[in-house]
Amino acid sequence: MTYGWMGNLLRLNLTDKTFKVEPSKKYFSYIGGKGIANRIMYEEVPAGTKPEDVANKIVFAVGPNTASSAPTSGRLTISTLSPFTKFNAIVDAHMGGDTATQMKCCGYDAVIIEGSSDTPVYIYVEDDKVEFRDATHLWGTTTTIATKEITKETENGTNVTTIGPAGENLCNLSCVINGIAHCGGAGLGKIFGQKKLKAIAFNGKKGVQLADPKRVKELNDYVMKDLIGSNNNHVVPTVPQSWSEYDNPRSRWTGHPGMTWGAAEGGPVVTGESAPGQPTLVGFRCQKAVFDFGAVAEKYTAKMTGCTFCPIRCYASMAVPQMEKKWGVPGRHANTCLGNRRESPLFLTYQDVEEEGDGKMMAGMYSAILDDDMGLWDNYGELLATLSYFMKDDYKLMKQILTEEEFAAIDWTKRETGDLTFLNDIVACLINPEHSLYNLTMGAYYVSEKYHDILGDDYLHSQAMALWGPLGGKRHHGNECAAQVGMLTNILYNRDGMCHTIVNITGSGLPYDIQRIIIEDLFGVGALDKPANYTPINEAKVKFAKFGVVRQVLHDSFTLCNWVWPMTFSPRKERQYKGDLSVEAQYMSAITGGDWTEERLDDAAERIIQLHRAMTILQAGTNDMRNEHDVISNFIFDMDPDKAPFTEGTVKLEREDWQKTLTLFYREFGWDEKLGCPTRATLEKFDLKDVADELEAKGLLPA
């Protein structure tokens, strides 16, 4: 019997509407999730394929830990080719909600979607039953309507992952949505739309077999009682509590006595204290609505919700009846983080309805509802940044890219007065291929290419855009997060890094001196700089950065939520706030029955990184990653012009030091130190000889 993995993958062919079940065992050494999905993409999608080509594929993949009952084990990785960043290289969308659990419980470790349909379809998978169903009646509908209709047409309990009009209209910045609010980005909506795939729906009833269920339960109890904190594994509360030694107002452990879910059914629910050792109260720790919107959101919070098997509940479910009265949209929605604001900061003012601040909150909700319905992806704020960039200086750039008729047709005074229907007007243009604003959804790299004559290089390199580099990926916890360490966690990917391993540490709420002691004990003296008081690069920082990306890839493959894991810190004073980095390996052993050590599991994750790097090189057609891929934006060196790098009060980096940083990072991964590409010896060390052979055949292996 296979434990943890289901042992099967499902191949779905949209061209001839056929499916095939195949064994997945040969991919187990890639763990699951990102690892399996990337390997399948490597084997089946030739280098040079474009995202819009029929030969491009979509791979959904879960891991042995998915649906095991481990805290935060409801994650899914979806791999395809990027339509929105330079090189169109391999890219992953990471999605929560219920899709991962339902897919795995249908009996599959991976689902491969290939080919292309002539007419709109959706796919329904119920355990062994697979149906390609006509979706003509759903084409053009919002994600909410499509989800509701497919739910009616299928068995009770079905999870629907669907695109909206943005994906149908082939916007590069489009996404898939499951559960009406859980997003899978990376331009995935366009790839669905290109293939005329409206949705895929799973209804799984099979169980996941665990090698040692008792041990898994023991680990669950250990994590819940001794290790887990709140969202981003923040381990101290925002305000003093009877049990806490420290507090930090920037922590996401927002629940406390007096704080409520004010709009809960049956009356307000007090979040109270949820001290370590009280696992049934963990779900009260994260009052995310207040963190995202401010105190005004408390009375409108119906509850906190989130992904399957996650105790943190970081999604704020809001009930704001004034929304429907004032703006004619449903007053209920659930989202988190940047998903709770989208394009709402475009407004120059907000219309408060009942009290100061509620207008800004409603604008955020309104934008979230609209974007999710349309399946429009904000790319970690990149779409907002681009729109803001083109609207600055009295719409100077906007007037240059729109026709006179297009510009005149938009009522810009709505933006100035806080009329939320301005967002309807803008989004309708953004997802309309016939409108010039549609071009701003291409992704920053392609926006720059199209409008370079008026933008020059400033747009891609500006602090206003905050891209990690001209490749077009948004900076996601970069130099502002542990200096060079944070930037290194961005450059490996062909999108924003989405790596939370490091920021979960620096943002934990613990005093810097406690963080430093724990991190230096793990990686060496000098690994963690004091915030905004940086030092030149050293080997300890490089080891820390490698840990960050290795654990992220592990979590995206195993699967676990990297917004919470790893358990580097603990909220328990009696542990000196030290977490336990061996827990993932302990779970892997208990779930699969194998003998997994922390080192062995990290090596398996690094193997996936080596493959991903090689795939990027093959798609880019160059092995000079230092100068063609790993280039970071100028603003990271040029910000705070009155301050020198490595002086207190700035997070800027220094150009010469960055080149040294890359050299040390490449050395840590066994890559050519000049080019930043894997050597044959390194690839063969990770059993990737076939990859080395292909690189050599194409002249992309370093001498």
XYZ file of C-alpha atoms in Angstrom:
703
model
C 0.000 0.000 0.000
C 1.128 3.543 -0.776
C 0.947 5.936 2.154
C 0.560 9.701 1.791
C 0.553 9.726 -1.986
C -2.507 8.471 -3.858
C -0.406 6.724 -6.501
C -2.244 8.102 -9.540
C -2.247 11.081 -11.838
C -5.130 12.067 -14.098
C -4.467 13.188 -17.676
C -7.231 15.298 -19.247
C -7.155 16.000 -22.984
C -9.309 18.965 -23.959
C -8.835 18.410 -27.686
C -10.478 15.001 -27.914
C -12.276 15.067 -24.534
C -10.566 11.939 -23.232
C -8.897 11.098 -19.955
C -6.377 8.580 -18.734
C -5.280 7.474 -15.267
C -1.547 6.826 -14.938
C 0.711 5.819 -12.034
C 2.441 8.696 -10.248
C 5.055 6.689 -8.343
C 7.954 7.723 -10.586
C 7.493 11.300 -9.342
C 7.581 10.560 -5.605
C 11.243 11.612 -5.373
C 10.029 15.118 -6.283
C 7.857 15.038 -3.129
C 4.645 16.405 -4.686
C 3.041 19.769 -5.463
C 5.563 22.063 -7.134
C 8.090 19.245 -7.498
C 5.780 16.892 -9.383
C 4.212 19.702 -11.422
C 7.570 21.151 -12.486
C 8.947 17.734 -13.444
C 5.897 16.955 -15.575
C 6.199 20.344 -17.282
C 9.887 19.646 -17.953
C 9.181 16.254 -19.497
C 6.119 17.206 -21.533
C 6.355 20.883 -22.555
C 9.341 21.513 -24.847
C 11.559 24.521 -24.199
C 10.539 27.356 -26.497
C 6.820 26.679 -26.143
C 4.788 29.860 -25.673
C 2.090 30.182 -22.997
C -0.661 30.488 -25.602
C 0.475 27.428 -27.590
C -1.677 24.310 -27.508
C 1.469 22.456 -26.402
C 1.505 24.369 -23.115
C -0.047 22.465 -20.232
C -1.543 23.107 -16.824
C -0.532 20.802 -13.987
C -2.412 20.710 -10.676
C -0.413 18.869 -8.007
C -0.650 18.081 -4.304
C 1.759 16.373 -1.928
C 1.852 13.517 0.572
C 0.958 15.900 3.382
C -2.077 17.363 1.601
C -5.289 16.424 3.435
C -3.306 14.488 6.045
C -4.947 16.565 8.826
C -1.663 18.401 9.531
C -2.260 22.103 10.256
C -2.344 24.156 7.005
C -2.118 21.092 4.737
C -4.783 22.299 2.293
C -2.497 23.891 -0.300
C -2.126 23.248 -4.030
C 0.483 24.151 -6.658
C -0.512 24.742 -10.290
C 2.279 25.011 -12.869
C 2.267 26.387 -16.410
C 4.253 28.867 -18.532
C 4.181 32.511 -17.486
C 2.275 34.816 -19.846
C 3.231 37.968 -17.917
C 7.003 37.920 -17.285
C 10.064 37.928 -19.534
C 11.055 34.591 -21.121
C 7.590 33.018 -20.524
C 9.339 30.517 -18.276
C 7.939 28.020 -15.771
C 5.712 29.628 -13.167
C 3.669 28.330 -10.244
C 0.370 29.461 -8.774
C -0.159 28.558 -5.124
C -3.792 28.223 -4.119
C -5.644 27.547 -0.905
C -9.318 26.904 -0.313
C -10.681 23.375 -0.734
C -9.443 22.379 -4.206
C -6.335 20.527 -3.003
C -8.256 18.347 -0.574
C -11.064 17.557 -3.003
C -8.651 16.730 -5.812
C -6.561 14.437 -3.656
C -9.640 12.730 -2.269
C -10.656 11.972 -5.859
C -7.533 9.800 -5.862
C -4.916 11.910 -7.669
C -1.503 13.350 -6.844
C -1.547 15.396 -10.038
C -3.951 16.396 -12.782
C -2.501 17.242 -16.208
C -4.628 19.416 -18.480
C -3.477 19.348 -22.101
C -4.749 20.215 -25.550
C -7.396 22.820 -26.285
C -11.147 22.749 -26.756
C -12.939 24.350 -29.707
C -15.870 25.347 -27.518
C -16.189 26.273 -23.828
C -16.170 23.320 -21.442
C -15.820 22.556 -17.790
C -14.492 19.321 -16.342
C -16.193 17.480 -13.513
C -14.181 14.907 -11.554
C -15.951 12.791 -8.950
C -13.554 10.109 -7.743
C -13.120 7.790 -10.757
C -15.792 9.541 -12.838
C -14.576 12.212 -15.266
C -16.882 14.267 -17.478
C -16.220 17.005 -20.038
C -19.322 19.182 -19.933
C -20.481 21.976 -22.186
C -19.880 25.413 -20.644
C -21.314 27.605 -23.381
C -24.009 28.793 -20.979
C -21.322 29.781 -18.460
C -18.955 31.579 -20.832
C -19.080 35.274 -20.039
C -20.316 34.785 -16.482
C -18.538 35.895 -13.335
C -16.657 33.454 -11.140
C -19.429 33.681 -8.544
C -22.182 32.804 -11.004
C -20.118 30.038 -12.607
C -19.354 28.542 -9.196
C -23.005 28.578 -8.150
C -24.241 27.111 -11.436
C -21.667 24.314 -11.543
C -22.398 23.527 -7.909
C -26.080 23.116 -8.834
C -25.206 20.894 -11.795
C -22.966 18.543 -9.796
C -23.077 16.535 -6.594
C -23.294 18.185 -3.194
C -19.920 19.249 -1.806
C -18.242 19.984 -5.145
C -15.356 22.440 -5.202
C -15.200 24.630 -8.320
C -12.078 26.333 -9.684
C -13.106 28.747 -12.413
C -12.120 31.735 -14.487
C -14.094 34.901 -15.067
C -14.319 37.273 -18.040
C -10.687 38.414 -17.564
C -9.425 34.904 -18.270
C -11.875 34.379 -21.104
C -10.621 37.611 -22.683
C -7.021 36.397 -22.307
C -5.757 39.059 -19.914
C -2.228 38.150 -18.851
C -3.069 39.296 -15.331
C -5.970 36.924 -14.802
C -6.467 34.171 -12.272
C -8.565 31.200 -11.288
C -10.846 31.384 -8.264
C -12.132 28.589 -6.060
C -14.660 28.949 -3.281
C -15.535 32.410 -4.693
C -12.529 34.033 -2.980
C -9.429 31.774 -3.078
C -7.137 32.833 -5.905
C -4.565 31.006 -8.010
C -2.659 33.703 -9.884
C 0.397 33.603 -12.170
C -1.688 34.430 -15.255
C -3.371 31.051 -14.999
C -6.751 32.488 -16.000
C -5.393 33.304 -19.455
C -4.155 29.740 -19.969
C -7.586 28.381 -18.985
C -9.198 30.872 -21.356
C -6.829 30.000 -24.198
C -7.874 26.370 -23.837
C -11.588 27.296 -23.582
C -11.657 25.734 -20.119
C -14.149 27.604 -17.956
C -13.645 25.519 -14.834
C -12.567 22.279 -13.265
C -14.624 20.858 -10.411
C -13.636 18.155 -7.932
C -15.774 16.084 -5.601
C -13.620 13.570 -3.765
C -14.767 10.949 -1.305
C -11.669 8.777 -0.976
C -9.502 8.800 2.112
C -5.776 9.460 2.420
C -3.879 6.525 3.907
C -1.299 7.416 6.563
C 1.513 5.085 7.603
C 1.261 6.072 11.274
C -1.988 7.953 12.033
C -1.261 7.974 15.754
C 2.066 9.712 15.210
C 0.453 12.242 12.863
C -2.064 13.055 15.606
C 0.773 13.463 18.120
C 2.553 15.846 15.761
C -0.660 17.802 15.218
C -1.034 18.227 18.972
C 2.614 19.240 19.334
C 2.365 21.875 16.597
C -0.927 23.257 17.871
C 0.125 23.425 21.527
C 3.796 24.340 21.371
C 4.756 25.798 17.989
C 2.070 27.545 15.981
C 1.350 31.240 16.388
C -0.957 33.306 14.207
C -0.991 34.397 10.562
C 2.611 34.446 9.230
C 3.405 32.554 12.432
C 3.564 35.754 14.445
C 4.193 34.499 17.963
C 3.400 37.502 20.163
C 0.073 39.374 20.471
C -0.573 42.950 19.394
C -1.429 44.060 22.931
C -0.296 42.842 26.377
C -2.004 39.674 27.571
C -1.792 37.820 30.866
C 0.432 35.079 29.437
C 2.690 37.105 27.126
C 6.144 38.452 27.883
C 6.155 40.601 24.744
C 3.653 42.361 22.528
C 3.993 44.135 19.201
C 1.350 46.344 17.530
C 2.458 45.106 14.081
C 1.794 41.468 14.922
C -1.020 39.561 13.233
C -1.935 37.926 16.552
C -4.728 40.481 16.846
C -7.304 38.628 18.951
C -7.517 39.776 22.568
C -10.048 40.381 25.355
C -12.561 42.939 24.152
C -11.892 42.262 20.457
C -14.880 40.656 18.724
C -16.334 39.249 15.572
C -18.940 41.943 15.786
C -21.294 40.716 13.055
C -21.260 37.045 14.048
C -24.503 35.142 13.686
C -26.266 35.195 17.048
C -24.317 38.194 18.308
C -20.701 39.308 18.758
C -18.097 36.647 19.565
C -15.250 37.777 21.820
C -11.864 36.598 20.567
C -10.350 36.763 24.055
C -6.990 35.312 25.002
C -5.710 32.245 23.181
C -2.550 31.417 25.050
C -0.095 28.755 23.877
C -1.244 25.294 24.875
C -4.906 25.968 24.014
C -5.307 24.463 20.523
C -9.089 24.892 20.376
C -8.648 28.671 20.660
C -6.013 29.118 17.931
C -8.686 30.184 15.438
C -9.420 33.300 17.512
C -5.876 34.648 17.283
C -6.124 36.233 13.845
C -8.744 38.980 13.597
C -7.503 39.815 10.120
C -10.244 42.291 9.221
C -8.994 44.703 11.872
C -5.388 44.171 10.783
C -6.263 44.882 7.132
C -8.954 47.565 7.463
C -8.462 49.040 10.925
C -10.707 49.188 13.985
C -13.749 50.147 11.906
C -13.893 46.575 10.546
C -14.466 44.888 13.900
C -18.232 45.338 14.025
C -18.592 44.083 10.428
C -16.645 40.846 10.941
C -18.968 37.833 10.737
C -16.214 35.297 11.364
C -12.729 34.296 10.323
C -12.443 31.598 7.690
C -9.744 30.133 5.456
C -8.376 26.994 3.830
C -9.129 23.371 4.613
C -7.112 22.023 7.562
C -5.899 25.493 8.557
C -6.481 26.544 12.172
C -5.251 30.111 11.635
C -8.319 31.384 9.734
C -6.727 34.407 8.044
C -9.691 35.160 5.744
C -11.994 37.840 7.134
C -15.626 37.077 6.336
C -17.326 40.465 6.300
C -21.005 41.391 6.541
C -21.556 45.005 5.485
C -25.211 45.567 4.508
C -24.449 49.230 3.817
C -22.507 48.074 0.748
C -25.656 46.894 -0.981
C -27.648 49.940 0.063
C -25.013 52.433 -1.013
C -23.301 50.735 -3.950
C -25.595 47.905 -5.034
C -23.140 45.057 -4.491
C -23.392 42.120 -2.063
C -22.349 43.137 1.410
C -20.653 39.822 2.172
C -17.199 38.739 1.095
C -14.117 37.009 2.472
C -10.487 37.758 1.677
C -7.134 38.611 3.220
C -4.006 40.786 2.876
C -3.687 42.600 -0.479
C -6.836 40.816 -1.585
C -8.691 43.168 0.738
C -7.728 46.326 -1.108
C -6.866 45.631 -4.794
C -7.295 48.864 -6.776
C -9.066 50.803 -4.002
C -5.993 53.010 -3.235
C -6.528 54.641 -6.630
C -9.161 56.869 -5.014
C -8.099 60.342 -3.960
C -10.765 60.337 -1.243
C -13.305 57.913 0.211
C -17.009 58.338 0.878
C -17.694 57.400 4.491
C -21.214 56.082 5.042
C -21.804 55.810 8.789
C -18.486 56.533 10.475
C -15.001 57.736 9.744
C -12.971 55.114 7.917
C -15.786 52.880 6.705
C -15.557 54.333 3.195
C -11.993 53.073 2.773
C -12.989 49.645 4.086
C -15.937 49.443 1.696
C -13.745 50.527 -1.219
C -11.382 47.653 -0.448
C -14.234 45.157 -0.245
C -15.848 46.533 -3.392
C -12.617 46.184 -5.353
C -12.030 42.657 -4.025
C -15.546 41.537 -4.975
C -15.246 43.064 -8.442
C -11.795 41.661 -9.233
C -12.643 38.190 -7.922
C -15.868 38.140 -9.929
C -13.997 39.106 -13.090
C -11.091 36.774 -12.312
C -8.710 39.734 -12.555
C -5.369 39.212 -10.794
C -3.610 42.110 -9.072
C -0.201 40.336 -9.045
C 0.672 41.363 -5.497
C -0.227 44.976 -6.215
C 1.488 45.263 -9.607
C -1.736 46.148 -11.439
C -2.490 48.857 -8.879
C 1.066 50.195 -9.188
C 0.840 50.304 -12.982
C -2.506 52.104 -12.949
C -1.209 54.592 -10.377
C 1.926 55.165 -12.452
C -0.108 55.981 -15.551
C -2.550 58.201 -13.621
C 0.063 60.395 -11.944
C 0.827 63.953 -13.037
C -2.753 64.692 -14.044
C -3.040 61.512 -16.145
C -0.122 62.502 -18.376
C 0.785 58.956 -19.412
C -2.822 57.803 -19.492
C -3.619 60.476 -22.056
C -0.776 59.196 -24.221
C -1.950 55.578 -24.347
C -5.719 56.145 -24.586
C -7.476 57.609 -27.583
C -9.214 60.923 -27.005
C -12.560 59.138 -27.128
C -11.474 56.508 -24.598
C -10.136 59.076 -22.154
C -13.224 61.266 -22.434
C -15.546 58.293 -21.891
C -14.135 57.629 -18.404
C -15.545 59.840 -15.660
C -12.322 60.626 -13.791
C -14.179 62.818 -11.289
C -15.505 59.609 -9.718
C -11.950 58.838 -8.639
C -11.645 62.260 -7.056
C -14.966 62.017 -5.196
C -14.669 58.399 -4.048
C -17.485 57.055 -6.219
C -16.823 53.311 -6.168
C -18.456 52.761 -9.544
C -15.235 54.237 -10.950
C -13.784 50.761 -10.388
C -16.495 49.212 -12.566
C -15.589 51.622 -15.348
C -11.854 50.934 -15.083
C -12.131 47.155 -14.747
C -14.532 46.958 -17.704
C -11.864 48.663 -19.816
C -9.013 46.572 -18.404
C -10.625 43.280 -19.432
C -11.858 44.515 -22.824
C -9.398 43.504 -25.594
C -10.713 46.344 -27.767
C -9.793 49.023 -25.219
C -6.311 50.500 -24.812
C -6.409 49.996 -21.021
C -6.376 46.253 -21.705
C -2.669 46.624 -22.472
C -1.979 47.466 -18.832
C -2.951 43.905 -17.882
C -0.088 42.454 -19.923
C 2.252 42.514 -16.920
C 4.891 45.141 -16.190
C 7.582 43.693 -18.466
C 5.280 43.705 -21.496
C 3.805 47.095 -20.591
C 7.360 48.438 -20.620
C 8.089 46.787 -23.964
C 4.956 48.202 -25.586
C 5.284 51.727 -24.228
C 9.054 52.013 -23.891
C 9.117 55.128 -26.044
C 7.207 57.051 -23.363
C 8.314 55.088 -20.286
C 12.006 54.515 -20.901
C 13.649 52.351 -18.233
C 12.258 54.356 -15.328
C 8.952 52.472 -15.113
C 10.451 49.010 -14.555
C 13.138 50.276 -12.184
C 11.068 52.751 -10.172
C 10.303 52.521 -6.482
C 6.680 53.285 -7.350
C 6.444 49.966 -9.227
C 8.548 48.081 -6.646
C 9.414 45.188 -8.944
C 12.211 42.927 -7.770
C 13.714 43.263 -11.223
C 13.071 44.146 -14.875
C 12.032 40.534 -15.497
C 8.650 41.835 -14.322
C 8.160 40.064 -10.987
C 6.790 42.111 -8.097
C 9.075 42.480 -5.107
C 7.571 40.280 -2.401
C 9.389 40.707 0.927
C 12.689 41.789 -0.606
C 15.437 44.134 0.574
C 13.145 45.623 3.223
C 13.095 42.154 4.795
C 16.499 41.074 6.151
C 18.538 42.966 3.541
C 20.281 40.784 0.925
C 18.536 37.711 2.347
C 15.105 38.952 1.318
C 16.244 39.937 -2.170
C 17.795 36.526 -2.758
C 14.453 34.860 -2.021
C 12.924 36.851 -4.906
C 15.325 36.221 -7.783
C 14.917 32.460 -8.208
C 11.413 32.715 -9.601
C 9.760 33.935 -12.773
C 7.195 35.981 -10.834
C 7.042 37.523 -7.354
C 8.858 35.197 -4.977
C 5.933 34.503 -2.624
C 8.526 33.356 -0.083
C 7.390 33.942 3.499
C 10.019 31.871 5.286
C 12.123 34.926 6.117
C 9.411 37.526 6.711
C 7.682 35.125 9.101
C 10.855 35.450 11.177
C 11.517 39.181 10.924
C 7.821 39.969 11.355
C 7.206 37.499 14.179
C 6.835 40.259 16.763
C 9.718 39.028 18.901
C 12.409 41.560 19.853
C 15.316 41.652 17.424
C 17.842 40.383 19.964
C 15.837 37.191 20.533
C 15.422 36.666 16.790
C 19.138 37.195 16.243
C 20.211 34.652 18.862
C 17.999 31.923 17.397
C 18.903 32.653 13.761
C 22.639 32.928 14.432
C 22.509 29.617 16.261
C 21.088 28.084 13.074
C 23.075 29.853 10.346
C 26.025 31.639 11.902
C 27.023 35.022 13.277
C 25.772 37.929 11.183
C 22.907 36.033 9.530
C 20.211 38.505 10.603
C 20.729 42.258 10.417
C 18.918 44.712 12.618
C 15.976 46.258 10.706
C 17.083 49.191 8.516
C 20.628 48.893 9.829
C 22.256 46.561 7.346
C 25.757 45.168 6.911
C 27.658 43.848 3.870
C 27.027 40.299 2.719
C 28.501 37.324 4.554
C 28.236 33.551 4.252
C 25.795 33.257 7.156
C 23.296 35.473 5.326
C 23.619 33.341 2.210
C 22.928 30.160 4.184
C 19.911 31.876 5.739
C 18.616 32.853 2.283
C 19.091 29.328 0.960
C 17.118 27.999 3.909
C 14.360 30.462 3.033
C 13.847 29.245 -0.527
C 14.484 25.566 0.208
C 11.779 25.532 2.866
C 9.401 27.491 0.655
C 9.798 24.954 -2.150
C 9.416 22.137 0.368
C 6.152 23.617 1.607
C 4.850 24.175 -1.928
C 5.634 20.534 -2.701
C 4.742 18.711 0.523
C 2.204 20.735 0.805
C 2.048 23.194 3.697
C 1.222 26.883 3.859
C 4.418 28.942 3.626
C 2.459 31.880 5.039
C 2.673 30.001 8.369
C 5.522 27.493 8.110
C 8.321 26.770 8.979
C 8.082 26.694 12.750
C 11.294 28.667 13.286
C 9.920 30.373 16.388
C 7.461 29.353 19.090
C 5.139 31.511 21.217
C 6.294 29.629 24.334
C 8.646 31.440 26.704
C 9.713 28.147 28.306
C 11.173 27.118 24.919
C 13.093 30.411 24.789
C 10.840 31.045 21.760
C 12.684 28.418 19.721
C 10.580 26.489 17.246
C 11.339 23.141 15.640
C 12.581 22.897 12.055
C 12.465 19.103 12.035
C 8.670 18.882 12.155
C 8.212 18.655 8.373
C 10.542 15.637 8.242
C 8.743 14.042 11.184
C 5.434 14.457 9.350
C 6.916 13.043 6.142
C 8.060 9.927 8.000
C 4.770 9.440 9.835
C 2.677 9.991 6.704
C 4.673 7.983 4.146
C 6.374 5.413 6.372
C 9.791 6.398 5.036
C 12.866 7.326 7.036
C 13.015 11.060 6.411
C 15.494 13.320 8.135
C 15.482 17.098 7.979
C 18.579 17.003 5.761
C 17.106 14.435 3.371
C 13.892 16.402 2.958
C 15.752 19.675 2.378
C 17.877 17.921 -0.265
C 14.715 16.734 -2.012
C 13.447 20.318 -2.047
C 16.772 21.606 -3.359
C 16.545 19.098 -6.196
C 13.337 20.835 -7.272
C 15.106 24.213 -7.187
C 17.892 22.835 -9.387
C 15.307 21.565 -11.881
C 13.410 24.860 -11.830
C 16.611 26.804 -12.494
C 17.514 24.563 -15.420
C 14.004 24.889 -16.882
C 14.285 28.675 -16.707
C 17.630 28.530 -18.535
C 16.217 26.284 -21.250
C 13.221 28.555 -21.800
C 15.322 31.733 -21.733
C 17.875 30.294 -24.144
C 20.765 31.657 -22.092
C 22.732 30.426 -19.106
C 23.888 33.908 -18.089
C 21.434 34.178 -15.236
C 23.489 36.847 -13.487
C 23.010 39.364 -16.283
C 19.777 38.181 -17.887
C 17.571 36.958 -15.028
C 18.886 37.880 -11.582
C 19.117 41.626 -12.267
C 17.340 43.648 -9.579
C 15.675 47.039 -9.926
C 17.705 50.239 -9.723
C 15.544 51.737 -6.982
C 16.849 49.118 -4.555
C 20.276 50.751 -4.872
C 19.161 54.352 -5.432
C 16.443 54.847 -2.794
C 17.127 57.268 0.073
C 19.660 59.313 -1.938
C 20.786 61.200 1.157
C 21.855 57.987 2.899
C 24.701 55.605 2.130
C 24.158 51.837 1.998
C 24.821 50.013 5.262
C 24.014 53.013 7.399
C 21.209 53.193 9.917
C 17.817 54.278 8.639
C 17.831 52.845 5.113
C 17.117 49.468 3.506
C 18.961 50.278 0.276
C 21.585 47.863 -1.009
C 24.936 48.510 -2.697
C 25.700 47.413 -6.258
C 29.166 45.940 -5.755
C 28.018 44.115 -2.634
C 25.070 42.681 -4.580
C 27.386 41.152 -7.158
C 29.355 39.544 -4.340
C 26.046 38.371 -2.867
C 25.158 36.608 -6.110
C 28.566 34.929 -6.274
C 28.220 33.534 -2.750
C 24.623 32.456 -3.405
C 25.589 30.662 -6.605
C 28.405 28.920 -4.753
C 25.992 27.770 -2.047
C 23.824 26.057 -4.677
C 26.749 24.584 -6.614
C 26.221 26.832 -9.628
C 28.749 28.427 -11.932
C 29.848 31.470 -9.938
C 30.093 33.744 -12.961
C 26.865 32.766 -14.730
C 24.586 31.485 -11.969
C 23.635 28.273 -13.778
C 23.860 24.699 -12.463
C 26.959 22.691 -13.356
C 26.845 19.105 -14.572
C 28.317 17.918 -11.275
C 25.556 19.633 -9.319
C 22.765 18.347 -11.550
C 24.098 14.798 -11.409
C 24.421 15.072 -7.623
C 20.649 15.601 -7.584
C 19.998 12.788 -10.088
C 19.249 15.217 -12.915
C 21.647 13.807 -15.514
C 18.974 13.966 -18.209
C 18.587 17.678 -17.541
C 22.351 18.208 -17.702
C 22.459 16.332 -21.011
C 19.776 18.570 -22.519
C 21.519 21.720 -21.324
C 24.787 20.495 -22.826
C 23.136 19.583 -26.124
C 21.822 23.148 -26.368
C 25.103 24.768 -25.369
C 23.704 25.944 -22.041
C 25.870 23.948 -19.648
C 28.812 25.928 -18.240
C 32.268 24.823 -19.307
